[in-house]
PDB file of C-alpha atoms in Angstrom:
ATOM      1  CA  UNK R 341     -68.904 -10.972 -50.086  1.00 94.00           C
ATOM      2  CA  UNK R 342     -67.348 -13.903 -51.940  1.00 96.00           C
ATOM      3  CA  UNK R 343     -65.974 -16.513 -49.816  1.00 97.00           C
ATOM      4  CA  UNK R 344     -62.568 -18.550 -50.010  1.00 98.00           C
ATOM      5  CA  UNK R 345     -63.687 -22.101 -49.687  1.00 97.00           C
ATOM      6  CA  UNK R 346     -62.372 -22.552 -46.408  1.00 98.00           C
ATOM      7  CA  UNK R 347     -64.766 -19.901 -45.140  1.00 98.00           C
ATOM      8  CA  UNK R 348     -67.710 -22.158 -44.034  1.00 96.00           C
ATOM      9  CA  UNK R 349     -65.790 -25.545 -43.384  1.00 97.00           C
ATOM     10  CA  UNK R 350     -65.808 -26.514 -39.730  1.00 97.00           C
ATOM     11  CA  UNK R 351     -62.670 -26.986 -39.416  1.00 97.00           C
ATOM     12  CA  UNK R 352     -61.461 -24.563 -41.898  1.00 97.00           C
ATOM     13  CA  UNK R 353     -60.183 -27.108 -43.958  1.00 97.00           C
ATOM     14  CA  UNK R 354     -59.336 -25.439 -47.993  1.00 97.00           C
ATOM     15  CA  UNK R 355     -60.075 -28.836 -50.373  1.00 96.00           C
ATOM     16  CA  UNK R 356     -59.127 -27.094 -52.856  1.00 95.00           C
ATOM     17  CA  UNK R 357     -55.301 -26.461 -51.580  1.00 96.00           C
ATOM     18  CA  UNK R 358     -55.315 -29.831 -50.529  1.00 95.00           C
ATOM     19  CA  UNK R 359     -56.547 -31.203 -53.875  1.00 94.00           C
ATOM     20  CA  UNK R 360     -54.023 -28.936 -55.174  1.00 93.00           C
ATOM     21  CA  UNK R 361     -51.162 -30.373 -52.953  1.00 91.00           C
ATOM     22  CA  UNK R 362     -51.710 -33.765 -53.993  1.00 90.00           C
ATOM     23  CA  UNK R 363     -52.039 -33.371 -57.694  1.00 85.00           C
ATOM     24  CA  UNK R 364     -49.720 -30.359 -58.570  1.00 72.00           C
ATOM     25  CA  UNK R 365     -46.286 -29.808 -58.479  1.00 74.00           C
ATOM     26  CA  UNK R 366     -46.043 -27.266 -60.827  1.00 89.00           C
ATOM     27  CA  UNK R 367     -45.923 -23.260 -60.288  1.00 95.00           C
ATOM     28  CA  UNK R 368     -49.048 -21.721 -61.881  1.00 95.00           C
ATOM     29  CA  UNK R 369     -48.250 -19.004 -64.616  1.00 96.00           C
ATOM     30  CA  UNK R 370     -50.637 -16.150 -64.579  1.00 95.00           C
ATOM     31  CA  UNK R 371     -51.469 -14.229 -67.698  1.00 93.00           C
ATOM     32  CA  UNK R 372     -52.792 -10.825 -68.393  1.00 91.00           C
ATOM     33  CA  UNK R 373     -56.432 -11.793 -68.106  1.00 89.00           C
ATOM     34  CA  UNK R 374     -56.344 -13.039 -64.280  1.00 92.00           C
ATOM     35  CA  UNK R 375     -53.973 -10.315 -63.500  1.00 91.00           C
ATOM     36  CA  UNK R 376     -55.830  -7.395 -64.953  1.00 84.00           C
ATOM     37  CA  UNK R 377     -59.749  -5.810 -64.942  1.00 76.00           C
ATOM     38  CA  UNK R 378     -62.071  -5.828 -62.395  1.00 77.00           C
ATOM     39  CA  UNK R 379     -61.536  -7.876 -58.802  1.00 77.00           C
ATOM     40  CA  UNK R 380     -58.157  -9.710 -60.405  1.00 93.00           C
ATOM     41  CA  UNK R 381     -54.750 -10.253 -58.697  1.00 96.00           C
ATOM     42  CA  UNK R 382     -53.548  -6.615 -59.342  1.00 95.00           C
ATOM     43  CA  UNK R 383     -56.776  -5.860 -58.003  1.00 95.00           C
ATOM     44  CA  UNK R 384     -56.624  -8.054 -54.587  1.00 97.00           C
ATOM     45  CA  UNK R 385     -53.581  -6.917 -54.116  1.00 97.00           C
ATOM     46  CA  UNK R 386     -54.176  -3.045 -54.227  1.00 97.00           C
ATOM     47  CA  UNK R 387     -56.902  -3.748 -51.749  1.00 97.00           C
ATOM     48  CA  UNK R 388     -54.802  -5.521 -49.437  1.00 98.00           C
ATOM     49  CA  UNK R 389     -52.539  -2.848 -49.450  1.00 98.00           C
ATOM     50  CA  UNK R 390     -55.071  -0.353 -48.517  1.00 98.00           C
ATOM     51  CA  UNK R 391     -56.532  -2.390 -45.858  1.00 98.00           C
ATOM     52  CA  UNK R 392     -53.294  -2.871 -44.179  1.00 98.00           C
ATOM     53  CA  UNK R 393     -52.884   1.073 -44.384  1.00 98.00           C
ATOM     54  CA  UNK R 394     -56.121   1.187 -42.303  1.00 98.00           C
ATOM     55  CA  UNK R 395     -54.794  -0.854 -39.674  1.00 98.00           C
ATOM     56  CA  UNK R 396     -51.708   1.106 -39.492  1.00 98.00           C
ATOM     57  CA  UNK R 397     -53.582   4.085 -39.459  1.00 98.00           C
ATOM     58  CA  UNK R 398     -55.325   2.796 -35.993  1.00 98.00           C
ATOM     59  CA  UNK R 399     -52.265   1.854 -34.253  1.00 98.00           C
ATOM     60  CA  UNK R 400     -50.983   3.832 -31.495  1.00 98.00           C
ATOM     61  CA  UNK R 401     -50.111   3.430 -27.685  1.00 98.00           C
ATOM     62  CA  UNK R 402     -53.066   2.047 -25.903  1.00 98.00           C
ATOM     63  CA  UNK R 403     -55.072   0.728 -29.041  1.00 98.00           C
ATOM     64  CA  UNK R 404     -56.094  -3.089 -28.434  1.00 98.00           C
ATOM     65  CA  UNK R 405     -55.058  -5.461 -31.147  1.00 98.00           C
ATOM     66  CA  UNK R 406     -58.839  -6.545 -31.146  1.00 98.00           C
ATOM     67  CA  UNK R 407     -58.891  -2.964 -32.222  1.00 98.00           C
ATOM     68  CA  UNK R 408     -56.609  -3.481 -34.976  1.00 98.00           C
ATOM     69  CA  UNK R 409     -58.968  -6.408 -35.997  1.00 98.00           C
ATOM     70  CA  UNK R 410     -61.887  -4.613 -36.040  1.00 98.00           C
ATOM     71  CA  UNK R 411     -60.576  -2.215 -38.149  1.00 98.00           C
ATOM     72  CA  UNK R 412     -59.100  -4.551 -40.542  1.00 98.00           C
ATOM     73  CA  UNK R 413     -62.058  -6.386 -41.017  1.00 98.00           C
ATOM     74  CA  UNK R 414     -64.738  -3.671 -41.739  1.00 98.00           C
ATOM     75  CA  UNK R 415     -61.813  -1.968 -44.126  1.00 98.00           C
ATOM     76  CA  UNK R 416     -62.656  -5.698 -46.318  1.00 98.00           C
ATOM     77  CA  UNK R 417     -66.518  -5.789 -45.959  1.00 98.00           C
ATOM     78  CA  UNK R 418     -65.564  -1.827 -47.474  1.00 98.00           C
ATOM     79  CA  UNK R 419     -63.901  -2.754 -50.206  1.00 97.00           C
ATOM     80  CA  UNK R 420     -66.106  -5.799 -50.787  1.00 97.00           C
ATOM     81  CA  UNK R 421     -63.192  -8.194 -50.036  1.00 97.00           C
ATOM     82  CA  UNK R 422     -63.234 -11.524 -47.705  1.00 98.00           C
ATOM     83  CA  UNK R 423     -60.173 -11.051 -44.453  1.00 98.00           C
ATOM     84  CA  UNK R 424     -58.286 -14.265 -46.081  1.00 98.00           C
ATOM     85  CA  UNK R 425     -57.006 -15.601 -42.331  1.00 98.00           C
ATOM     86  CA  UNK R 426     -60.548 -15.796 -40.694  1.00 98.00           C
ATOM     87  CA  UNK R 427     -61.331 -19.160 -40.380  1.00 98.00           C
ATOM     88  CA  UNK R 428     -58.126 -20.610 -42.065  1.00 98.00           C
ATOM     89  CA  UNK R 429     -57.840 -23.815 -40.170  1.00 97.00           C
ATOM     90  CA  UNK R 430     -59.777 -22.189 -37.759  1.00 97.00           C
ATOM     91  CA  UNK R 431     -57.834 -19.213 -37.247  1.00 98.00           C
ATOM     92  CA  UNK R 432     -60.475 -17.249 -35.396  1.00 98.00           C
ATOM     93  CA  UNK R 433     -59.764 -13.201 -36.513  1.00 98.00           C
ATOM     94  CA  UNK R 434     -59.349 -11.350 -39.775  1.00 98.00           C
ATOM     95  CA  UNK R 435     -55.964 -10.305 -39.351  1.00 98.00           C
ATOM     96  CA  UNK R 436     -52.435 -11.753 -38.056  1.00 98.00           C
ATOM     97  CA  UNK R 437     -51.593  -9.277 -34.971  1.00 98.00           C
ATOM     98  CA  UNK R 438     -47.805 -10.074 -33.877  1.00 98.00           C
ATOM     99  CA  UNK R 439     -45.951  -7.958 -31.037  1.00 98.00           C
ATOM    100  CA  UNK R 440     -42.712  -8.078 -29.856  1.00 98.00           C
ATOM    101  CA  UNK R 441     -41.209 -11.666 -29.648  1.00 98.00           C
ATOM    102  CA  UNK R 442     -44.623 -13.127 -31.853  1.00 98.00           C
ATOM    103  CA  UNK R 443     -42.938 -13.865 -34.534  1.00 98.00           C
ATOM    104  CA  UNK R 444     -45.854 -14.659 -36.887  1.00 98.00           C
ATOM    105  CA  UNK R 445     -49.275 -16.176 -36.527  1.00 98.00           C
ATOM    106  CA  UNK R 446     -50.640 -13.577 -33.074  1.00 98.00           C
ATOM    107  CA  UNK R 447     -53.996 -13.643 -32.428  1.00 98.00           C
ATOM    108  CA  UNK R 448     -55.607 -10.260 -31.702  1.00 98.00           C
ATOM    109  CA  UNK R 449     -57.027  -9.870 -28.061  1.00 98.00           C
ATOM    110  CA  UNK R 450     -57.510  -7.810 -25.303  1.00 98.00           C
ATOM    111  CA  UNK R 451     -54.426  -6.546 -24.979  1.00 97.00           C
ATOM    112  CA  UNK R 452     -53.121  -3.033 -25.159  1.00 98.00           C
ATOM    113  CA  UNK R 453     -50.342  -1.802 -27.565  1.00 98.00           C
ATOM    114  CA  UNK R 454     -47.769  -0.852 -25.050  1.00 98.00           C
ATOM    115  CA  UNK R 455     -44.978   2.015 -25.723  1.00 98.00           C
ATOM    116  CA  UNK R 456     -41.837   0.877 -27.262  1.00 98.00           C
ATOM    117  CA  UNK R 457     -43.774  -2.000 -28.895  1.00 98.00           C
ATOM    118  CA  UNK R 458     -42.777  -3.511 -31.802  1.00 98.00           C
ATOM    119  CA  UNK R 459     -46.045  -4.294 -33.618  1.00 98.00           C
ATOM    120  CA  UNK R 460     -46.803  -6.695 -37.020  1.00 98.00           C
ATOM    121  CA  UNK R 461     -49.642  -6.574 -38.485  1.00 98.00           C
ATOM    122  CA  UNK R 462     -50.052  -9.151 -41.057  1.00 98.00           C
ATOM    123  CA  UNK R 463     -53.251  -8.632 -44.066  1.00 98.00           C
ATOM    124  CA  UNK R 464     -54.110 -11.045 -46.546  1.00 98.00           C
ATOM    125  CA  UNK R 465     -57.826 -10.364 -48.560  1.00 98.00           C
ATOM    126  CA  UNK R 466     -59.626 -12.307 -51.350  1.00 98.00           C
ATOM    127  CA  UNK R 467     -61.542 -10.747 -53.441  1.00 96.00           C
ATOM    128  CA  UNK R 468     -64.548 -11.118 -55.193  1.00 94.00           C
ATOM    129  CA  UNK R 469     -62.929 -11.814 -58.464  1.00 94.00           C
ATOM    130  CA  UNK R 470     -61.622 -15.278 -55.861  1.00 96.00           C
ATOM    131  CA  UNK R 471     -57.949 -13.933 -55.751  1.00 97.00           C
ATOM    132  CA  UNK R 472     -55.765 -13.850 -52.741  1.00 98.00           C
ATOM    133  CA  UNK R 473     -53.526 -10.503 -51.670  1.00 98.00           C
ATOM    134  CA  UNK R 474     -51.000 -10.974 -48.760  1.00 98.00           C
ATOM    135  CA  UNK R 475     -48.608  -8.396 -47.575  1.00 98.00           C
ATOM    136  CA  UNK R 476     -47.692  -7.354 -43.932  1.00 98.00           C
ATOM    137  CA  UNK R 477     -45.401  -4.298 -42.373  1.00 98.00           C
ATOM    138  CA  UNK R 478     -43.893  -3.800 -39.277  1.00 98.00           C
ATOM    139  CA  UNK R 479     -44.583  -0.917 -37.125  1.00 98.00           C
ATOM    140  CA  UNK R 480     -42.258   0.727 -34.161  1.00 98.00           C
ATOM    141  CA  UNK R 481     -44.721   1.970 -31.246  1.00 98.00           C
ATOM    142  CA  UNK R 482     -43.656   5.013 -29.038  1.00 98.00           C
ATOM    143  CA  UNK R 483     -40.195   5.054 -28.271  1.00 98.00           C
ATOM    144  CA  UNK R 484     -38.723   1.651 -29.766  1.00 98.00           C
ATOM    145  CA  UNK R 485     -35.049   0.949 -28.603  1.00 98.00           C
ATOM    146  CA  UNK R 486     -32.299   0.616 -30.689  1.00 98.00           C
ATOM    147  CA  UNK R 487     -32.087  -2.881 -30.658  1.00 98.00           C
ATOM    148  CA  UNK R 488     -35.856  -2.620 -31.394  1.00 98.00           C
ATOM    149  CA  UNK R 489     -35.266  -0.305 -34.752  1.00 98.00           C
ATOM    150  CA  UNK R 490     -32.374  -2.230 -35.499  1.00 98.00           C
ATOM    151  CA  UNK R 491     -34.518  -5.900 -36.266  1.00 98.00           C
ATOM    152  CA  UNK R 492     -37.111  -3.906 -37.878  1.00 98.00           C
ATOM    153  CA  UNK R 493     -34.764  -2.218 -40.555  1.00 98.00           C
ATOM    154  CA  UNK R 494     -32.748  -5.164 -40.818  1.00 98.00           C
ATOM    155  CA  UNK R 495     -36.635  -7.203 -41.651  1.00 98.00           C
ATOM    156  CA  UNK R 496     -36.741  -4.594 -44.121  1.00 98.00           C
ATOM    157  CA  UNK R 497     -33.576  -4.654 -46.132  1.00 98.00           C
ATOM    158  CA  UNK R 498     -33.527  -8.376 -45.778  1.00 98.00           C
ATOM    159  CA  UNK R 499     -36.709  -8.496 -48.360  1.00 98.00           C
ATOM    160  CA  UNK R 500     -35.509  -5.789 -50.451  1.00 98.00           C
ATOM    161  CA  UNK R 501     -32.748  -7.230 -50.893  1.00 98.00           C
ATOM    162  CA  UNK R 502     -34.416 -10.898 -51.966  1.00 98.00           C
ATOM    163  CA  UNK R 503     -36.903  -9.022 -54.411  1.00 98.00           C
ATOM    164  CA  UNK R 504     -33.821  -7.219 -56.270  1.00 98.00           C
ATOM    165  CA  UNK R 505     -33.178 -10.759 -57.046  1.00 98.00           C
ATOM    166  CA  UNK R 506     -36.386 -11.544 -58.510  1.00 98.00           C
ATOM    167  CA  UNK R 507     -36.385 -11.961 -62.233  1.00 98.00           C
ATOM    168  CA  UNK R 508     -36.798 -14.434 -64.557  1.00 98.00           C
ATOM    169  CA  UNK R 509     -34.259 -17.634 -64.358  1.00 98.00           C
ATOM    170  CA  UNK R 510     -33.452 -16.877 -60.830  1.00 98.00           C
ATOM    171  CA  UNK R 511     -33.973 -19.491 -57.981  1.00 98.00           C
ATOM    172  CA  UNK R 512     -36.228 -19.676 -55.496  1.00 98.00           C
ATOM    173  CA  UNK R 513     -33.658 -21.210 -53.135  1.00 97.00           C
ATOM    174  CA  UNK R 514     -31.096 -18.718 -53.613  1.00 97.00           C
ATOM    175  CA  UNK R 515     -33.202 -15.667 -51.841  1.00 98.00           C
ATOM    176  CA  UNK R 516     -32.408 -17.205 -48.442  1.00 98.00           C
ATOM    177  CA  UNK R 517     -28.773 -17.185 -49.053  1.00 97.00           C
ATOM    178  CA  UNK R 518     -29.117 -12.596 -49.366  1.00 98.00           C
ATOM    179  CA  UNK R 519     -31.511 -12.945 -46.658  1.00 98.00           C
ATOM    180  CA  UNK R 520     -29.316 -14.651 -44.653  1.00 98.00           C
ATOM    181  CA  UNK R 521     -26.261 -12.574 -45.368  1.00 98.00           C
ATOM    182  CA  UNK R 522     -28.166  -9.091 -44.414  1.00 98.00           C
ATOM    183  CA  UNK R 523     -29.681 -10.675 -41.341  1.00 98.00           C
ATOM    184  CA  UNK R 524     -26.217 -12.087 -40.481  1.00 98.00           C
ATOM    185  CA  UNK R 525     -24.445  -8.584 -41.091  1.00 98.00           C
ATOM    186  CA  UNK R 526     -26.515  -6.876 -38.576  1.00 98.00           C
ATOM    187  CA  UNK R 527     -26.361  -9.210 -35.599  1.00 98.00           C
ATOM    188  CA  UNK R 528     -29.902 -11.008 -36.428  1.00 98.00           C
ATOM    189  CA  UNK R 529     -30.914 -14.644 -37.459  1.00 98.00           C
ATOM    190  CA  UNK R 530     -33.749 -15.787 -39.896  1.00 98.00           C
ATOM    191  CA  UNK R 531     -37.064 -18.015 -38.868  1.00 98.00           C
ATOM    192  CA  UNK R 532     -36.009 -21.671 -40.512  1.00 97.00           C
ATOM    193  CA  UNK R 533     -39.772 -22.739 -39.874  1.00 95.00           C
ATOM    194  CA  UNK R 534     -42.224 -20.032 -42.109  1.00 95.00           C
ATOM    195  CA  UNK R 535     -41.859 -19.420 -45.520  1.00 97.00           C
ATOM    196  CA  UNK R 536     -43.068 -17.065 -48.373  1.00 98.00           C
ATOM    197  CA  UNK R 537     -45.767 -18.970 -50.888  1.00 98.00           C
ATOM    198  CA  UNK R 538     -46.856 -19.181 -54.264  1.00 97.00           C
ATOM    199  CA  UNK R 539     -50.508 -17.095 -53.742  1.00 98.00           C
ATOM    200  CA  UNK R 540     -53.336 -16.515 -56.624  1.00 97.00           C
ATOM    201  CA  UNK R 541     -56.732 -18.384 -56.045  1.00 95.00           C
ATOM    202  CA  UNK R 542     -55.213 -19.987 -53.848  1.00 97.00           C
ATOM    203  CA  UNK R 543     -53.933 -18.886 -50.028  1.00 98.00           C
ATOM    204  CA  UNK R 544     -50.847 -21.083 -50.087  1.00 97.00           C
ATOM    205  CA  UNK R 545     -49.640 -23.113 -52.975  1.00 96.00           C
ATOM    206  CA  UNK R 546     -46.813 -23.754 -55.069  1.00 95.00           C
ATOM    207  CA  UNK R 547     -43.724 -22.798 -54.422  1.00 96.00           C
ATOM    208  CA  UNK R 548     -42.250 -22.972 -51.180  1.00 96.00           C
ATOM    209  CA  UNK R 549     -39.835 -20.373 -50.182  1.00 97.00           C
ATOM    210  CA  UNK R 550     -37.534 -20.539 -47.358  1.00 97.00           C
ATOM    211  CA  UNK R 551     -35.471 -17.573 -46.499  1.00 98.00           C
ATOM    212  CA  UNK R 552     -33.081 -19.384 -44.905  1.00 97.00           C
ATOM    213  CA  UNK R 553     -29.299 -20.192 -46.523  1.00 95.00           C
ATOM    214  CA  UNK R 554     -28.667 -23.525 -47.899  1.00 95.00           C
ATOM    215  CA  UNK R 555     -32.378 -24.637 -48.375  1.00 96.00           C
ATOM    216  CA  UNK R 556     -33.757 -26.928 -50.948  1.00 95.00           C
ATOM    217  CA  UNK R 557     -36.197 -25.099 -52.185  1.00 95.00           C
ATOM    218  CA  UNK R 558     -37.162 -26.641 -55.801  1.00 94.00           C
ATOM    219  CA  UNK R 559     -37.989 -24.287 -59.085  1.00 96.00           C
ATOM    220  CA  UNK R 560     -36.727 -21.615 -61.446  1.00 97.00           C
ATOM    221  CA  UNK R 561     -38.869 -18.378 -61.602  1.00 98.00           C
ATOM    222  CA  UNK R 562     -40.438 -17.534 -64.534  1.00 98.00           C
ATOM    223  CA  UNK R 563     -42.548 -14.554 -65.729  1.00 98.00           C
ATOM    224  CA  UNK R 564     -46.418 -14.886 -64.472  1.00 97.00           C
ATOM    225  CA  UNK R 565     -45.396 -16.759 -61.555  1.00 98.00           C
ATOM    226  CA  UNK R 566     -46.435 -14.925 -58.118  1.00 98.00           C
ATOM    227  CA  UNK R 567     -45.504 -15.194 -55.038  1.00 98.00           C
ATOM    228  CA  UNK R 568     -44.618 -14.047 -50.831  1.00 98.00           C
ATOM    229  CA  UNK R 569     -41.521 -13.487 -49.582  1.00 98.00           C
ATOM    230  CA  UNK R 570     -41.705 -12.452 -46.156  1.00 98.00           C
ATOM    231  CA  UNK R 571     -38.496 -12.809 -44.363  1.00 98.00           C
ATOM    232  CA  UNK R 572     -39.081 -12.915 -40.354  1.00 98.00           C
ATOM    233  CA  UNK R 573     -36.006 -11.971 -38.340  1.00 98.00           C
ATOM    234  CA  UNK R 574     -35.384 -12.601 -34.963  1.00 98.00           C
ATOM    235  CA  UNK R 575     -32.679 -10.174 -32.823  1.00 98.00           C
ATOM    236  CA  UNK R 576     -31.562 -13.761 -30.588  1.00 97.00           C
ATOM    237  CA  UNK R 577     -31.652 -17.068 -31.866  1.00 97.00           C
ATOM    238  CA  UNK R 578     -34.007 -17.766 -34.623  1.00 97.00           C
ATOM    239  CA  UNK R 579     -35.105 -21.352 -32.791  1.00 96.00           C
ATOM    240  CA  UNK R 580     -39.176 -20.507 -32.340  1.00 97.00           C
ATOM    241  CA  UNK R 581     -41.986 -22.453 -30.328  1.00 98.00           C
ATOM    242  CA  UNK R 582     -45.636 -22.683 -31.018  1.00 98.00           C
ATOM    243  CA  UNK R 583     -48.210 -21.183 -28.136  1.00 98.00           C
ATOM    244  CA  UNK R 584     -51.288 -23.589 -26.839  1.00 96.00           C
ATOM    245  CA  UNK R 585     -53.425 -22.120 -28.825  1.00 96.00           C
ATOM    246  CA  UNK R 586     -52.006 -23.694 -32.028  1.00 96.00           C
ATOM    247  CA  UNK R 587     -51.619 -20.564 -34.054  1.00 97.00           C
ATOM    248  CA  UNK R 588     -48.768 -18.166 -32.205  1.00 98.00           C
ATOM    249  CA  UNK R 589     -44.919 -18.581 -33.058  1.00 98.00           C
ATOM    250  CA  UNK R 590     -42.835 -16.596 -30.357  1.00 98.00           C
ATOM    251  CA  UNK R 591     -39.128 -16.871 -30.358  1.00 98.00           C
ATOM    252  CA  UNK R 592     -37.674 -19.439 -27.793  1.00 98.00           C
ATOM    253  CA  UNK R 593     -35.670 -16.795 -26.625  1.00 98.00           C
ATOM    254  CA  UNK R 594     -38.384 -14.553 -25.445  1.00 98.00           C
ATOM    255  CA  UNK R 595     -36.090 -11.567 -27.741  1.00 98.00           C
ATOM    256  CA  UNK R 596     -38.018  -9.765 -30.485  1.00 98.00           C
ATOM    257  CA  UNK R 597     -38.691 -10.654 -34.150  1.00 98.00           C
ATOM    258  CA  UNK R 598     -39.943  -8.410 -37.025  1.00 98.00           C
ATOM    259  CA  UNK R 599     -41.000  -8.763 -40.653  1.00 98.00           C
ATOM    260  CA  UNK R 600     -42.203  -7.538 -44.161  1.00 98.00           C
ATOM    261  CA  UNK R 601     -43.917  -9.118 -46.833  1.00 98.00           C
ATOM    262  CA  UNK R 602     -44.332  -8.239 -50.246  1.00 98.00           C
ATOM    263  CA  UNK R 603     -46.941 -10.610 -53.082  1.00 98.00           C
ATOM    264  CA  UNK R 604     -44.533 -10.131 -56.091  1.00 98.00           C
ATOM    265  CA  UNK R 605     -44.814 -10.575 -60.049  1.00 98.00           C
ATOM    266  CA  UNK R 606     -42.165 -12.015 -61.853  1.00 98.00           C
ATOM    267  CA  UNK R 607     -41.903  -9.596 -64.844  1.00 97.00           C
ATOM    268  CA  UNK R 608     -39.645 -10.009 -68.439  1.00 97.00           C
ATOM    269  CA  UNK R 609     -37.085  -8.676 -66.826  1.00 95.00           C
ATOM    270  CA  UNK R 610     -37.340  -8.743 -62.783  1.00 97.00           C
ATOM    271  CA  UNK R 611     -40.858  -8.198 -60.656  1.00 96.00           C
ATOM    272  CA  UNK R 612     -43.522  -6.142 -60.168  1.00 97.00           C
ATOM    273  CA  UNK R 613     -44.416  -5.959 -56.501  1.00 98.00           C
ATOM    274  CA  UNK R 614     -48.129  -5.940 -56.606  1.00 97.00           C
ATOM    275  CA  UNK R 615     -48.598  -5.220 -53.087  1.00 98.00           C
ATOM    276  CA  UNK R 616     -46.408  -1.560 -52.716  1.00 97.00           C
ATOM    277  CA  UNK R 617     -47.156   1.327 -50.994  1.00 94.00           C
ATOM    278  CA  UNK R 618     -48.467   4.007 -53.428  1.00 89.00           C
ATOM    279  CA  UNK R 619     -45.571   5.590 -55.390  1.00 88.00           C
ATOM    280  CA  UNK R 620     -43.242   3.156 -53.892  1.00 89.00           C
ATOM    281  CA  UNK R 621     -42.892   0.696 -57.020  1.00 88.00           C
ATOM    282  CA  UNK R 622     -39.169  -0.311 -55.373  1.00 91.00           C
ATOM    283  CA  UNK R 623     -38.741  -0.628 -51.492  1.00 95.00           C
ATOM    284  CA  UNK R 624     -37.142   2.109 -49.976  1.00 94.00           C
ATOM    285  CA  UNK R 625     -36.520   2.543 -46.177  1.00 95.00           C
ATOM    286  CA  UNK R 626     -38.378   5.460 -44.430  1.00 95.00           C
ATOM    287  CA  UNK R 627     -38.149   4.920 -41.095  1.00 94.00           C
ATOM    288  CA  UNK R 628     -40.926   7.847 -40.427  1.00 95.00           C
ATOM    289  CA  UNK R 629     -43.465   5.472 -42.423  1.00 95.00           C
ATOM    290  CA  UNK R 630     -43.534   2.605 -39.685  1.00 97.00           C
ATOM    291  CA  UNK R 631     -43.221   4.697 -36.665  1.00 97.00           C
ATOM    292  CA  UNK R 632     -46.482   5.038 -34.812  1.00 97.00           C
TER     293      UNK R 632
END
């Protein structure tokens, strides 16, 4: 399996991002031959989807998140693809496993996926053509509460609603201000600290995209450029804190947080999300697809 080159650093350092940081301020523009044929973008990105389908697949009440990791990471060696997180600054698993007030970032462990859980699981794969493929969903456990449902739709609409907005001339610090207003409209807040990324061969590069209101988010979007948006919404406050082990955000508040991601294509004439469900080229809420 090809290997990001953060993969066998000690500690899981990318030089090439960093490189990249210091010398480049621009937003790459991908063309036709890195997004088609064999291993590309398109490519990375179809896998990623089906490897988060996998892990949904396995979740259910009393399934470990270790679980979920194992899964996740033998649905990659399957498909011939790298588990992008593992190793990332030393992030020890193949997969992102948040629950409940884990806002982003959870670790996978021993633990057991309880009923009324609200679970995230968060994928990101390279693949052997050395492109990245990030995406994450979701997923209501048992019997979720209303207030439960309610953060998870909201998470939802609150990145369809920034991808309608995608399109050519648009700015990336405007999708925080319909983020916001969804959020705000059903009695949640958005993270201020994690942001959607400019992805390719690389994990995290140009842009930055907050989904917060008011941000300063520099550039104009232009067709080729790709990209996360992956609002995360919090049902209390959206202040967050950072667990001992470096890696897990949880909300201050101890109250849950939920959230979707998408790797988009900005098209002629609005994106291409490259990381949809299969016949799902537009987001559409169906609440019977995240309910475990």
């Amino acid at each position: 399996v090809r290997r990001p080159d953060y993969a066998m650093h000690p500690d899981g350092v990318s030089e090439s991002e960093q490189r990249d940081r210091n010398s480049n301020n621009n937003i790459r523009v991908y063309g036709p031959d890195e997004l088609e044929g064999e291993c590309n973008l398109r490519y990375a990105c179809a896998m990623g989807r089906e490897v988060l389908d996998a892990g949904g697949k396995a979740l259910r009440v009393g399934v470990t998140t270790d679980e979920i990791d194992r899964v996740i990471h033998e649905a990659c060696m399957e498909r011939d693809c790298y588990p992008s997180p593992l190793n990332y600054y030393n992030f020890p698993k193949s997969v992102c496993t948040s629950v409940n007030e884990v806002i982003c970032h959870g670790i996978p462990d021993y633990r057991e996926v309880e009923d009324g859980d609200i679970v995230n699981i968060d994928v990101t794969v390279y693949s052997r053509g050395g492109y990245h493929g990030d995406l994450n969903e979701t997923f209501c456990v048992g019997n979720v509460d209303a207030d439960g449902r309610r953060v998870v739709e909201t998470a939802f609409e609150c990145l369809q609603g920034a991808l309608a907005m995608v399109k050519p001339g648009a700015l990336y610090r405007d999708l925080g201000s319909t983020i916001h207003r969804v959020a705000t409209a059903n009695k949640c807040s958005v993270v201020r600290t994690y942001c959607g990324h400019g992805i390719g061969s690389l994990f995290h590069t140009a842009p930055n995209v907050p989904h917060y209101h008011k941000n300063k988010a520099k550039g104009v979007m232009r067709k080729g450029h790709v990209f996360t948006v992956e609002p995360m919404i919090n049902l209390g406050s959206y202040d967050d804190v950072t667990w001992g082990d470096n890696w897990t955000a949880v909300t201050r508040d101890g109250k849950r947080s939920a959230q979707f991601e998408h790797t988009v294509l900005v098209t002629k004439d609005g994106c291409e999300i490259l990381t949809a469900r299969e016949n799902e080229p537009v987001m559409k809420w169906d609440p019977d697809l995240n309910q475990r």
